[in-house]
PDB file of C-alpha atoms in Angstrom:
ATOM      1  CA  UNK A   1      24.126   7.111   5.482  1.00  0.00           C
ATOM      2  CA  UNK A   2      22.381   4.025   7.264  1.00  0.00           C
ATOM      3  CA  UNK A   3      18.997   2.973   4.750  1.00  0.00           C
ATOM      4  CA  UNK A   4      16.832   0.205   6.497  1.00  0.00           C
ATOM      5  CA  UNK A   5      15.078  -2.195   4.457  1.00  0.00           C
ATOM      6  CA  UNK A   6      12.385  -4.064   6.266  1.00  0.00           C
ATOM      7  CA  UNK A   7      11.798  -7.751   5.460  1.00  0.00           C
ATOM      8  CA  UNK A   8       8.756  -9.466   5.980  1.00  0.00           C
ATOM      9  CA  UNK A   9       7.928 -12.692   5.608  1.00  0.00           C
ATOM     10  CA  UNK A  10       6.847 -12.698   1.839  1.00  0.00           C
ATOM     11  CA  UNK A  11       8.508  -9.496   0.930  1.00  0.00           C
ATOM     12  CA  UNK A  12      10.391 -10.307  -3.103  1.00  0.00           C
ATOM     13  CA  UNK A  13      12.329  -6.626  -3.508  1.00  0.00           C
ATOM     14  CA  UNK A  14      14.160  -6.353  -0.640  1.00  0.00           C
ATOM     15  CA  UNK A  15      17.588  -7.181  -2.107  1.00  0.00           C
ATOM     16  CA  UNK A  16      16.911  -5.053  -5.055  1.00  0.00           C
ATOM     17  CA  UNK A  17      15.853  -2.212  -2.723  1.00  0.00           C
ATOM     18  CA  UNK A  18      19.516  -2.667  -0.957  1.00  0.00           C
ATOM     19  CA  UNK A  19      21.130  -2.487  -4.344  1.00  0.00           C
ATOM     20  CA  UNK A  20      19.827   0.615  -5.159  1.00  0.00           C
ATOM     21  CA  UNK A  21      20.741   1.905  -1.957  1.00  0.00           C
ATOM     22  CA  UNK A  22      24.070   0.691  -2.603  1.00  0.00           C
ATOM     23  CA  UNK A  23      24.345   1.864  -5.930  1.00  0.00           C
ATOM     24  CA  UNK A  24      23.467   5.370  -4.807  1.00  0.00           C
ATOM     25  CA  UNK A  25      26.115   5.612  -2.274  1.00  0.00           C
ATOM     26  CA  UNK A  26      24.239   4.605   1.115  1.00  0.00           C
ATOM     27  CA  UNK A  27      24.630   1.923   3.027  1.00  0.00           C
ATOM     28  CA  UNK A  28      21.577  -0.633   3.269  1.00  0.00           C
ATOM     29  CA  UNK A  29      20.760  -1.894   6.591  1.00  0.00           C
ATOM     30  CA  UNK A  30      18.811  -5.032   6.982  1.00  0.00           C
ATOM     31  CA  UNK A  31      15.674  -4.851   9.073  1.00  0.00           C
ATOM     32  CA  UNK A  32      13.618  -7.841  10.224  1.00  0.00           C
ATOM     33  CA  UNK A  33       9.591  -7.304  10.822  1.00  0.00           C
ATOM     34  CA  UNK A  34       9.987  -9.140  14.184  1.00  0.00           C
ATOM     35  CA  UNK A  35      12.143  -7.377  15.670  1.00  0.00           C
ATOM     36  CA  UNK A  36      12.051  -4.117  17.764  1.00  0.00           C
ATOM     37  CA  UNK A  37      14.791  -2.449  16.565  1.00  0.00           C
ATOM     38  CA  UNK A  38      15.686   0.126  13.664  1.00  0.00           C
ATOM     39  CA  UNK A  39      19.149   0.046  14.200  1.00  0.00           C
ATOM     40  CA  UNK A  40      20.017   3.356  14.222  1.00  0.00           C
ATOM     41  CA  UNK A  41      18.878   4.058  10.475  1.00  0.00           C
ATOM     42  CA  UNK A  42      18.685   7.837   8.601  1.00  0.00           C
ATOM     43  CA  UNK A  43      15.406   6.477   6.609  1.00  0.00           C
ATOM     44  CA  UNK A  44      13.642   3.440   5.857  1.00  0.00           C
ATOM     45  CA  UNK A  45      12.485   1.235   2.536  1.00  0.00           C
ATOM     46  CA  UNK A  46       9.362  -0.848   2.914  1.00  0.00           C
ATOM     47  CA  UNK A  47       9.617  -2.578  -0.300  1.00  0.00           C
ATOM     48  CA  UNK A  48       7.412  -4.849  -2.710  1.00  0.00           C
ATOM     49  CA  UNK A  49       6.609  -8.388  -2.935  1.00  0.00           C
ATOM     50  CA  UNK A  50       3.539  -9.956  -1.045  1.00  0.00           C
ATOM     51  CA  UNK A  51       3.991  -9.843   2.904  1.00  0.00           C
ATOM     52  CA  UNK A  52       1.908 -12.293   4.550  1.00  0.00           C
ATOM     53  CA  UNK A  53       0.588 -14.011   1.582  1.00  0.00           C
ATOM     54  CA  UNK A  54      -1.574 -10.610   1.234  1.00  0.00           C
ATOM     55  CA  UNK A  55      -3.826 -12.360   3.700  1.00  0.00           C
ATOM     56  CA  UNK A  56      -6.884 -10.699   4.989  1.00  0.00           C
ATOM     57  CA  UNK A  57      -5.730  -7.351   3.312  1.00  0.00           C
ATOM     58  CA  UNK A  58      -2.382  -6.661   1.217  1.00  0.00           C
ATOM     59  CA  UNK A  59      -0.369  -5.255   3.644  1.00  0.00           C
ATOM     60  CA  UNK A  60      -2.694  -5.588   6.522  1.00  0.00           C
ATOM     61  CA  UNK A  61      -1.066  -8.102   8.667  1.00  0.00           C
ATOM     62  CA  UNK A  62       2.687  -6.569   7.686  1.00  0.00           C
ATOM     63  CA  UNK A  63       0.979  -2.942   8.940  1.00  0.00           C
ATOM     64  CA  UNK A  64       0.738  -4.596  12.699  1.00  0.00           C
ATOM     65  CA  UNK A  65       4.032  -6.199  12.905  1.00  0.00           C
ATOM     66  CA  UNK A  66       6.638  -5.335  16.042  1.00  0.00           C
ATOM     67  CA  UNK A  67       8.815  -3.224  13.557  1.00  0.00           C
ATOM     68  CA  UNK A  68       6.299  -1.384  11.851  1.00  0.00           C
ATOM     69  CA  UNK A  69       4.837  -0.063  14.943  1.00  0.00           C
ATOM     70  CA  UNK A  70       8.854   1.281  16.121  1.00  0.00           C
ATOM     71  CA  UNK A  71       8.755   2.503  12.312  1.00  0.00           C
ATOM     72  CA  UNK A  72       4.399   4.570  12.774  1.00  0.00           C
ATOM     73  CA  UNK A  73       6.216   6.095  15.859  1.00  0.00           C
ATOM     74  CA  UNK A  74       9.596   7.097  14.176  1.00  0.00           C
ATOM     75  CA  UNK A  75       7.976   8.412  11.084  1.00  0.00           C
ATOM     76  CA  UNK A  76       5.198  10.616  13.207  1.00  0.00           C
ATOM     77  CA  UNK A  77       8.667  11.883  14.509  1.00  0.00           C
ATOM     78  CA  UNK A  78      10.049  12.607  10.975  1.00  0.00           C
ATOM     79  CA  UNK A  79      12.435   9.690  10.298  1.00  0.00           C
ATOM     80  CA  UNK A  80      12.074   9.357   6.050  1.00  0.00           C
ATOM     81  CA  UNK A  81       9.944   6.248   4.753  1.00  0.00           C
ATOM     82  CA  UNK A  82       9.203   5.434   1.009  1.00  0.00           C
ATOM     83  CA  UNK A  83       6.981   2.255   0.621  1.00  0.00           C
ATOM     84  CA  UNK A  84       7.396   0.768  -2.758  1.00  0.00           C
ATOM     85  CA  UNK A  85       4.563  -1.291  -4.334  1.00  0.00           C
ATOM     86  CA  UNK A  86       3.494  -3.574  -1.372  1.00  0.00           C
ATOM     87  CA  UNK A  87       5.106  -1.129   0.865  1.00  0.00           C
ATOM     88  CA  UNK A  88       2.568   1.713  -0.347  1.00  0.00           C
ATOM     89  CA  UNK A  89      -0.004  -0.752   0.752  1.00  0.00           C
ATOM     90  CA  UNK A  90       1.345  -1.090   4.250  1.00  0.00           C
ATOM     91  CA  UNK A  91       1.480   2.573   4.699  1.00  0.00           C
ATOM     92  CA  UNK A  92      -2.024   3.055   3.811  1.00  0.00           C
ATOM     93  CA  UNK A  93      -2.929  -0.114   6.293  1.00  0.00           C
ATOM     94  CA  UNK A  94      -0.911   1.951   8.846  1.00  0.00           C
ATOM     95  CA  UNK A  95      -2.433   5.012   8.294  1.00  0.00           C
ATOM     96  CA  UNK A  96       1.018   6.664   7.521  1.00  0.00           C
ATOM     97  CA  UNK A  97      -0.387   7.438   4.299  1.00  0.00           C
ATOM     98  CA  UNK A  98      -4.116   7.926   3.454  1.00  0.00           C
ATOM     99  CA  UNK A  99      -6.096   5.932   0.834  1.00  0.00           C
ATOM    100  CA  UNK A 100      -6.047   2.878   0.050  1.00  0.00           C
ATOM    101  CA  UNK A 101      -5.073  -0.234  -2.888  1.00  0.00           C
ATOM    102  CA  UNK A 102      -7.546  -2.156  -4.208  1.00  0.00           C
ATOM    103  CA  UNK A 103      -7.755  -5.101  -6.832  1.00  0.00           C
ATOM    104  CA  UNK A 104      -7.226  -3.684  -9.886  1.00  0.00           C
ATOM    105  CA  UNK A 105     -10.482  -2.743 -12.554  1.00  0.00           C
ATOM    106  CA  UNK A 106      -9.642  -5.026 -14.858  1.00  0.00           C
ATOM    107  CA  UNK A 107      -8.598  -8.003 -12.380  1.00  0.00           C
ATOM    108  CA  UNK A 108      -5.309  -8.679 -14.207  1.00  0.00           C
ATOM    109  CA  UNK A 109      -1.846  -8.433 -12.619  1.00  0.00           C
ATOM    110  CA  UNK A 110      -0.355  -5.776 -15.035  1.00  0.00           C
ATOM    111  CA  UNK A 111       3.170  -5.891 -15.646  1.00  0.00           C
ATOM    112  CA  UNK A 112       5.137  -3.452 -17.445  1.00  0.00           C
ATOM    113  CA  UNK A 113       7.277  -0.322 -17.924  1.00  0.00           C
ATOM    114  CA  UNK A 114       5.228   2.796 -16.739  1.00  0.00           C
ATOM    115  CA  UNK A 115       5.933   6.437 -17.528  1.00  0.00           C
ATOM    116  CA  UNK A 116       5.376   8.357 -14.130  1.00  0.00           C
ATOM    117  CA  UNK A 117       4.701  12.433 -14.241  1.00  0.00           C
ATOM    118  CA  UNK A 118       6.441  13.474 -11.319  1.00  0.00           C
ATOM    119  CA  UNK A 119       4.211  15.896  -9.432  1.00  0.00           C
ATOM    120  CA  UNK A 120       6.381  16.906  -6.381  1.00  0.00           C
ATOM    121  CA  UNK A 121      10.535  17.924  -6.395  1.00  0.00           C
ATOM    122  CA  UNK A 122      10.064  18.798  -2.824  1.00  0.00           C
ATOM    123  CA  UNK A 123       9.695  15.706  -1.213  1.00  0.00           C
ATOM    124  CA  UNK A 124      12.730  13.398   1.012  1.00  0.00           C
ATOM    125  CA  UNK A 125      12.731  11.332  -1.600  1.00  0.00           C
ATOM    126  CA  UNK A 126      12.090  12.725  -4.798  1.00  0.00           C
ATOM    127  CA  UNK A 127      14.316  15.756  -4.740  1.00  0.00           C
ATOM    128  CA  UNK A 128      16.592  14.835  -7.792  1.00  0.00           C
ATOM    129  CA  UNK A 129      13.960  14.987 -10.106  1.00  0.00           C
ATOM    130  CA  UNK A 130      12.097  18.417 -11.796  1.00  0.00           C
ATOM    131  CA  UNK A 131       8.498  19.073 -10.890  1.00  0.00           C
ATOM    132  CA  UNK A 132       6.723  17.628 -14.182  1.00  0.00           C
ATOM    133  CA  UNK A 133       9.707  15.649 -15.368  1.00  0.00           C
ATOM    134  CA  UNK A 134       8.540  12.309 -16.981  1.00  0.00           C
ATOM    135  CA  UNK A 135       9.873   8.914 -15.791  1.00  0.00           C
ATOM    136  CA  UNK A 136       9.674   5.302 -17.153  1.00  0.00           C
ATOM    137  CA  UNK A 137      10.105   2.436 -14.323  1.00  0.00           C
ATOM    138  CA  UNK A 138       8.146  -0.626 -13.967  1.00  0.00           C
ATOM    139  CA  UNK A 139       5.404  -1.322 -12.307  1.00  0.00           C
ATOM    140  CA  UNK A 140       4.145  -4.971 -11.344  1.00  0.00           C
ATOM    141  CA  UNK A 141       0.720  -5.429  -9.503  1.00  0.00           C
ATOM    142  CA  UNK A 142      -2.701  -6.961  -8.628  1.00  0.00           C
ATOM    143  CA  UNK A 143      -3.798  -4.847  -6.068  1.00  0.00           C
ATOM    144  CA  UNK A 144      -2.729  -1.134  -7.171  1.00  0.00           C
ATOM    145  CA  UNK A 145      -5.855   0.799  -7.682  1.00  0.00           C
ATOM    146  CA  UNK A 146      -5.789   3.287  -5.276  1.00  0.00           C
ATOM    147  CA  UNK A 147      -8.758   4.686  -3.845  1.00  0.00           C
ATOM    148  CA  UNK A 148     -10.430   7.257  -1.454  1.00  0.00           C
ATOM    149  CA  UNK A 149     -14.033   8.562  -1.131  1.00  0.00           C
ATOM    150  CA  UNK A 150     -14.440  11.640  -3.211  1.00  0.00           C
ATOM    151  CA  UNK A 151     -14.120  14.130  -0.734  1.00  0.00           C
ATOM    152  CA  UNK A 152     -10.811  12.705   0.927  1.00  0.00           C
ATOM    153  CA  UNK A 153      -8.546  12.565  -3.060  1.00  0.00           C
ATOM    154  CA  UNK A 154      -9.831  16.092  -3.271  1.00  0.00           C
ATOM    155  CA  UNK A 155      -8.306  17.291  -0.143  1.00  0.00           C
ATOM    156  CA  UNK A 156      -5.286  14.865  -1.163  1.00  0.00           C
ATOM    157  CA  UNK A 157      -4.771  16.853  -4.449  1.00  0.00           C
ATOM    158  CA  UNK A 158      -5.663  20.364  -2.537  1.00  0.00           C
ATOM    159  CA  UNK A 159      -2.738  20.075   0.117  1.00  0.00           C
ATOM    160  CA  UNK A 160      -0.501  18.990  -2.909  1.00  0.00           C
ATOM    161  CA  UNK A 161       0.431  15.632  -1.505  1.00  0.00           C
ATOM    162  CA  UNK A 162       0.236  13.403  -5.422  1.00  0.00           C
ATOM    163  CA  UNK A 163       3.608  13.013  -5.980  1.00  0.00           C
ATOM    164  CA  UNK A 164       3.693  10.855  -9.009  1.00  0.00           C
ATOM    165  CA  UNK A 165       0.568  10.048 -11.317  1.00  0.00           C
ATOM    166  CA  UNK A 166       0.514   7.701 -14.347  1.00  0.00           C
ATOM    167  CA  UNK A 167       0.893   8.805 -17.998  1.00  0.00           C
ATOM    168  CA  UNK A 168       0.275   7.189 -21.088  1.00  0.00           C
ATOM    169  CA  UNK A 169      -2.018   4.972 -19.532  1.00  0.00           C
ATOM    170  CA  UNK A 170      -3.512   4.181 -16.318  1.00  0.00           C
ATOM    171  CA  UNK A 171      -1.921   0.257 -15.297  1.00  0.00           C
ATOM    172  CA  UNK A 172      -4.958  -0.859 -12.655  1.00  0.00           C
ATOM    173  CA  UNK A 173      -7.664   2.096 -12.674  1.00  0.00           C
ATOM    174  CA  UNK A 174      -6.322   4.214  -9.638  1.00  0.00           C
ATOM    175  CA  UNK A 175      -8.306   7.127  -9.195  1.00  0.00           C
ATOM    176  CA  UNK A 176      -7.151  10.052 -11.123  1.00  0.00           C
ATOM    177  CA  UNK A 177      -4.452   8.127 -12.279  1.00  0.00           C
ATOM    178  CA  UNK A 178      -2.649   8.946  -8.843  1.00  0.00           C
ATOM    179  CA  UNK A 179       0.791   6.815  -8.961  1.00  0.00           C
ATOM    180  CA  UNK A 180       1.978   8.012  -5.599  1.00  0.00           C
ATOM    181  CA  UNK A 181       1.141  10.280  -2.629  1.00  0.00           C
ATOM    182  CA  UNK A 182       3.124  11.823   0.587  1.00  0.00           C
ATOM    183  CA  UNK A 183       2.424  12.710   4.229  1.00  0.00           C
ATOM    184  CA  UNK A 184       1.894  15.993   4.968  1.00  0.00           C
ATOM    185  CA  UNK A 185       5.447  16.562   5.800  1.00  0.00           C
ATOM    186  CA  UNK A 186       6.740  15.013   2.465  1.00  0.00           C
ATOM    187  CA  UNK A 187       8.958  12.764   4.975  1.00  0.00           C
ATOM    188  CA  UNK A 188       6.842   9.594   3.999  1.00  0.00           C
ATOM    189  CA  UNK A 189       6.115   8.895   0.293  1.00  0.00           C
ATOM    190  CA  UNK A 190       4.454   5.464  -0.870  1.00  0.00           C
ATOM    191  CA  UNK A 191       3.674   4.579  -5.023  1.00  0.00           C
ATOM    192  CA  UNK A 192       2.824   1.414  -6.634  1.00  0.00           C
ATOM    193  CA  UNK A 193       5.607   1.578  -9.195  1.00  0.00           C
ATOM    194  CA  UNK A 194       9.216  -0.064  -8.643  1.00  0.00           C
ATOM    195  CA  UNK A 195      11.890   2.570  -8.684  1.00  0.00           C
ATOM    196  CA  UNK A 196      14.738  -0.105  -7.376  1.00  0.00           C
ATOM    197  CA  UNK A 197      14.059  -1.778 -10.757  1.00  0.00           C
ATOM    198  CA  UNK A 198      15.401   0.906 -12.564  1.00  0.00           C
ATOM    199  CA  UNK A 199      19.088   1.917 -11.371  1.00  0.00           C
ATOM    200  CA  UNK A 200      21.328  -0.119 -13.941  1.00  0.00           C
ATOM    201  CA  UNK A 201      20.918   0.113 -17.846  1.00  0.00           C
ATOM    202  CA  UNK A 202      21.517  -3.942 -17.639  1.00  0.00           C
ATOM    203  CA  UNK A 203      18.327  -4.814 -15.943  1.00  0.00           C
ATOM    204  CA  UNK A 204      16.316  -1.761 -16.390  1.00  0.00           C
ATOM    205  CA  UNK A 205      13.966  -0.279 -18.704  1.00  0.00           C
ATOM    206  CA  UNK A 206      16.065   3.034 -17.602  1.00  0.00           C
ATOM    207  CA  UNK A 207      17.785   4.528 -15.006  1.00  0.00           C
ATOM    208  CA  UNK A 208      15.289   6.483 -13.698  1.00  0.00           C
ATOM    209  CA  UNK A 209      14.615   4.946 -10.203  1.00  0.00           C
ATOM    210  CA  UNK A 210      18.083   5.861  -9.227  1.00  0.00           C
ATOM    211  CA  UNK A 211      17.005   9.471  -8.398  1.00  0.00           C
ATOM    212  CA  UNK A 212      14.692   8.285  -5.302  1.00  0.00           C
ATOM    213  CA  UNK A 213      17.929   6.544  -3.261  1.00  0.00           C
ATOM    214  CA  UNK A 214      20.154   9.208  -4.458  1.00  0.00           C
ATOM    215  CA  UNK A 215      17.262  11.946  -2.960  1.00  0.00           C
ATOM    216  CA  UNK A 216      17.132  10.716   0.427  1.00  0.00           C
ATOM    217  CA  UNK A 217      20.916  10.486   0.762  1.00  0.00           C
ATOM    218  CA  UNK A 218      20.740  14.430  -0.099  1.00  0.00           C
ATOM    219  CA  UNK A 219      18.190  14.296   2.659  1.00  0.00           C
ATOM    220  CA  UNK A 220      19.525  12.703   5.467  1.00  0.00           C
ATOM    221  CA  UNK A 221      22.865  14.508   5.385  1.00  0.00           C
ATOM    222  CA  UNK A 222      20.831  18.063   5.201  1.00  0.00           C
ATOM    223  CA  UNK A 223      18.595  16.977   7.865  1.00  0.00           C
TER     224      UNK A 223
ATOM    225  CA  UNK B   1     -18.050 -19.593  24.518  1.00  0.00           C
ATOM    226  CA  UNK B   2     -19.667 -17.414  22.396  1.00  0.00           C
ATOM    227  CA  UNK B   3     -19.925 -17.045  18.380  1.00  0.00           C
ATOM    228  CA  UNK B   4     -18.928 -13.850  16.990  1.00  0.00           C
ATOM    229  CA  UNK B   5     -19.655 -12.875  13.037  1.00  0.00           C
ATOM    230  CA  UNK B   6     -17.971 -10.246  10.892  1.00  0.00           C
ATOM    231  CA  UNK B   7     -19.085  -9.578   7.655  1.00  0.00           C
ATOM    232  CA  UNK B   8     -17.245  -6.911   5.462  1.00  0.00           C
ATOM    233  CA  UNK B   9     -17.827  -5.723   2.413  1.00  0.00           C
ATOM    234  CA  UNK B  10     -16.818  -2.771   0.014  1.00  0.00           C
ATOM    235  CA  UNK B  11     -18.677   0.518   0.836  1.00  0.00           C
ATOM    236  CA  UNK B  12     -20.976   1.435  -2.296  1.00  0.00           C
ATOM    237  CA  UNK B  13     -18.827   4.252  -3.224  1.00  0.00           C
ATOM    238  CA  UNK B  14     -15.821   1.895  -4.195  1.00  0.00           C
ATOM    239  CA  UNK B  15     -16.313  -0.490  -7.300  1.00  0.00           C
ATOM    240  CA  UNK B  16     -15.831  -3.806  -6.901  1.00  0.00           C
ATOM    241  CA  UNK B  17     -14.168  -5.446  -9.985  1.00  0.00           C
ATOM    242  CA  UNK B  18     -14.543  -9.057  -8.612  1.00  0.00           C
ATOM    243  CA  UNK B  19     -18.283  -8.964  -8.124  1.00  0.00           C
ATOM    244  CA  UNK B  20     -18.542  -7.322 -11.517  1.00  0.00           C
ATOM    245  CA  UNK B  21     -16.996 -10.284 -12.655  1.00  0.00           C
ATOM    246  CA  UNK B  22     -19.001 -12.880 -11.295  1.00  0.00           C
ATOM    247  CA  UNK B  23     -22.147 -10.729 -12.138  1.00  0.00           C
ATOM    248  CA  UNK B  24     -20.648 -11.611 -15.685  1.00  0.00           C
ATOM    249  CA  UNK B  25     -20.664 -14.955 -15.144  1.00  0.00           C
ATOM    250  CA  UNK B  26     -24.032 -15.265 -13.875  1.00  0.00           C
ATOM    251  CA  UNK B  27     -25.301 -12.958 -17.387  1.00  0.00           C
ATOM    252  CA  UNK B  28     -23.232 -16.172 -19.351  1.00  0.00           C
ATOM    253  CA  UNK B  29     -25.119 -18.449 -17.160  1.00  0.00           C
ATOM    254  CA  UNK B  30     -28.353 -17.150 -18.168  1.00  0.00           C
ATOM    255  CA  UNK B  31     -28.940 -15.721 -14.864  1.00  0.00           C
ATOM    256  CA  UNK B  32     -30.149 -12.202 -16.150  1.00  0.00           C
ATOM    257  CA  UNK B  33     -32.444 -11.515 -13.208  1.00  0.00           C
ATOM    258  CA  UNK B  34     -29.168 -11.028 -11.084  1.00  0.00           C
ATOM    259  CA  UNK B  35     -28.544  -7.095 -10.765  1.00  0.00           C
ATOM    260  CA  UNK B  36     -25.809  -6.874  -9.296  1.00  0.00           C
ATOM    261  CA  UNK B  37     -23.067  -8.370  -7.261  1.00  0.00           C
ATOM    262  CA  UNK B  38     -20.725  -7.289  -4.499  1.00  0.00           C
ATOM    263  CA  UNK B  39     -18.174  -9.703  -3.202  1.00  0.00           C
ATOM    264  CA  UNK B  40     -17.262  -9.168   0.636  1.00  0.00           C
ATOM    265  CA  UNK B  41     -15.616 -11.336   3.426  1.00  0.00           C
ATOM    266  CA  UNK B  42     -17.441 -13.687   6.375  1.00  0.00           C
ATOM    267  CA  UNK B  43     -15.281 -13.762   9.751  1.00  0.00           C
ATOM    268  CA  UNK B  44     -15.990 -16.559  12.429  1.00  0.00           C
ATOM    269  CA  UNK B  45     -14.368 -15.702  15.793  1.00  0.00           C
ATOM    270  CA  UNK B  46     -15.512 -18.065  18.655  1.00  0.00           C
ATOM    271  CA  UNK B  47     -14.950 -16.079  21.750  1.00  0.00           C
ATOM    272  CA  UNK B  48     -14.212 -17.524  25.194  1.00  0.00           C
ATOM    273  CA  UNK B  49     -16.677 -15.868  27.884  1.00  0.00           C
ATOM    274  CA  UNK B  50     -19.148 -13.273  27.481  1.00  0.00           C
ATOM    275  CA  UNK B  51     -17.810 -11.315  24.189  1.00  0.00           C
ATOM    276  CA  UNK B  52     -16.845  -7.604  24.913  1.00  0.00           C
ATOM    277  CA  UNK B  53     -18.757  -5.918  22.466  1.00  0.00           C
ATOM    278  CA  UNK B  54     -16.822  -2.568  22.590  1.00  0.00           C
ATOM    279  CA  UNK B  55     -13.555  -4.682  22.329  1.00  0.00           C
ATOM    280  CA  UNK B  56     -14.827  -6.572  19.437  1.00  0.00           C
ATOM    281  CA  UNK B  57     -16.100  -3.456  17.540  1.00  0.00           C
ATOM    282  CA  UNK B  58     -12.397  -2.214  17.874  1.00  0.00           C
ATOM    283  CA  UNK B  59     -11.164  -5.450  16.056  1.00  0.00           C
ATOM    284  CA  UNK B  60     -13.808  -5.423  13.018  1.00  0.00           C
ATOM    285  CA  UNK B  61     -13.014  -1.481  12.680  1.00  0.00           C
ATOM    286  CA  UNK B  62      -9.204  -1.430  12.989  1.00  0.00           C
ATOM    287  CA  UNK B  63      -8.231  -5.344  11.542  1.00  0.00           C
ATOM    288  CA  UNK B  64     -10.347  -7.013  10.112  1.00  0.00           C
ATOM    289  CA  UNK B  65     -12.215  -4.317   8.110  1.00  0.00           C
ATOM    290  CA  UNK B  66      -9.747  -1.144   6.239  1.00  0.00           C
ATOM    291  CA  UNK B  67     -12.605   2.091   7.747  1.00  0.00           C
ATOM    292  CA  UNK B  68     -11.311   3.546   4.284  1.00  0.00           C
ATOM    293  CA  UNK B  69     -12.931   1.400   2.102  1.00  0.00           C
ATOM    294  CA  UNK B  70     -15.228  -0.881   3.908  1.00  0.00           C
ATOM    295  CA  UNK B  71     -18.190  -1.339   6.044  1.00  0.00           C
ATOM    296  CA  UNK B  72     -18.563  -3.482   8.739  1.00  0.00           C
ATOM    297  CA  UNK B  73     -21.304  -5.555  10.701  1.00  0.00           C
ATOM    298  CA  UNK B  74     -21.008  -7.878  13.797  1.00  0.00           C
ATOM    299  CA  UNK B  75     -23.102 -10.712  14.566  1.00  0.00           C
ATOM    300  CA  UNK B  76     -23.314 -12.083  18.241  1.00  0.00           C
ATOM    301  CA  UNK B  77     -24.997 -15.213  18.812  1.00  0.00           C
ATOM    302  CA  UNK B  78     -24.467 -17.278  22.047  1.00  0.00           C
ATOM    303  CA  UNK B  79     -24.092 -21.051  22.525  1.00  0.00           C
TER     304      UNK B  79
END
């Protein structure tokens, strides 16, 4: 199973986000924001770091690159996506995913391990886990407060599409401590946490990430 | 050529954590007649020709302002 991860300039967890994919059994596939070609992939990893210097907008200038316009078009088509961290935040510039991430409420860059409720086994990419099984990966951000106007997080939460949402404490004051969220065809999921930082008892604060890359390989080859 | 403004800032539905926290520093500063603060962004596009409004609408809405979050307001002025 081919798993693209795109690199843009400024992106920090693309290597991490191959290892995981490695670890799980697929077979990463680098994918360069300036090109215009997805090289045949199953699925695709946008991962974290700080594309573009988070000029204008994090994740605003990555959103319009030649790749992630081949990537809009492949999704609307079904092809799998998860966006991890800075990745969420090109999603929601895309408009692959709705919302958006804003500077955090208490302006710090929180940094920690974060236990995740996960609110949807159904997804391509959280399929390995149980509907309300808890989670502890990390989560690293500035800009992670997501955000909607009232009336657009309640028709979020109506068609079911919060995947994960923060326990134990809310890191950067999303609303209704929403982690993570899907497209309506649970083919695209973004969160703010780092799942690729949390495949090997070594590095990790658990294993618990390792269920994402090993989800989507269960995906692709049932698709 | 023509000058082109953009100003965006955060709609008033979203809080805005930054201009809470210079509205802070204006309280320490013994500015207490300051209400409030909200901290948005100042675009200067010079524009070769006679600016197409409808095209330059489409850039605020869809770049340089994020629709969910944000409102937008363009300023034409010629040379």
């Amino acid at each position: 199973m081919r798993i693209g991860v795109l690199t843009f300039p400024g992106s920090l967890d693309d290597v991490d986000a191959a290892r995981a994919v490695r670890l799980a059994g697929g077979a990463p596939v680098p994918l360069w924001h300036g090109d215009h070609d997805l090289k045949d992939v199953d699925a695709v990893v946008l991962p974290g770091g700080f594309s573009y210097g988070d000029y204008l907008r994090a994740g605003a200038i990555a959103a319009r690159s030649p790749l992630m316009q081949d990537v809009v078009t492949a999704a609307r088509q079904g092809l799998p996506v998860l966006g991890i961290c800075n990745g969420f935040q090109v999603l929601c510039e895309a408009g692959l995913l709705p919302g958006a991430l804003t500077r955090n409420s208490h302006l710090h860059f929180r940094n920690r391990d974060q236990v995740l409720q996960v609110e949807r086994a159904d997804t391509a990419w959280t399929a390995d886990y149980a509907a309300g099984q808890r989670i502890v990966i990390p989560v690293k951000n500035g800009e992670g407060r997501y955000v909607g106007s009232p009336a657009d997080l309640d028709r979020l939460e109506g068609e079911n599409r919060v995947v994960f949402r923060y326990v134990d404490g809310n890191p950067n004051g999303s609303s209704r401590d929403i982690a993570g969220v899907a497209s309506e065809n649970g083919r695209v999921v973004g969160l703010m946490p780092h799942p690729e930082h949390a495949v090997e008892d070594l590095t990790g604060p658990s294993t618990d990430g390792l269920g994402f890359f090993t989800s989507i390989l269960k995906a692709v080859v049932n698709a | 050529m023509s000058r082109v403004v953009v100003d965006v800032v955060l709609k008033p539905e979203i809080s805005d954590p930054q201009g809470q926290a210079v509205l802070g520093a204006l309280g320490r500063l013994g500015h207490d007649s300051i209400r409030s603060v909200r901290q948005g962004k100042h675009f200067v596009l010079e524009v070769d020709g006679t600016p197409d409004e409808a095209e330059l609408k489409q850039i605020a809405e869809t770049l340089l302002a994020n629709p969910v979050i944000e409102d937008v307001e363009l300023h034409l002025t010629k040379d």
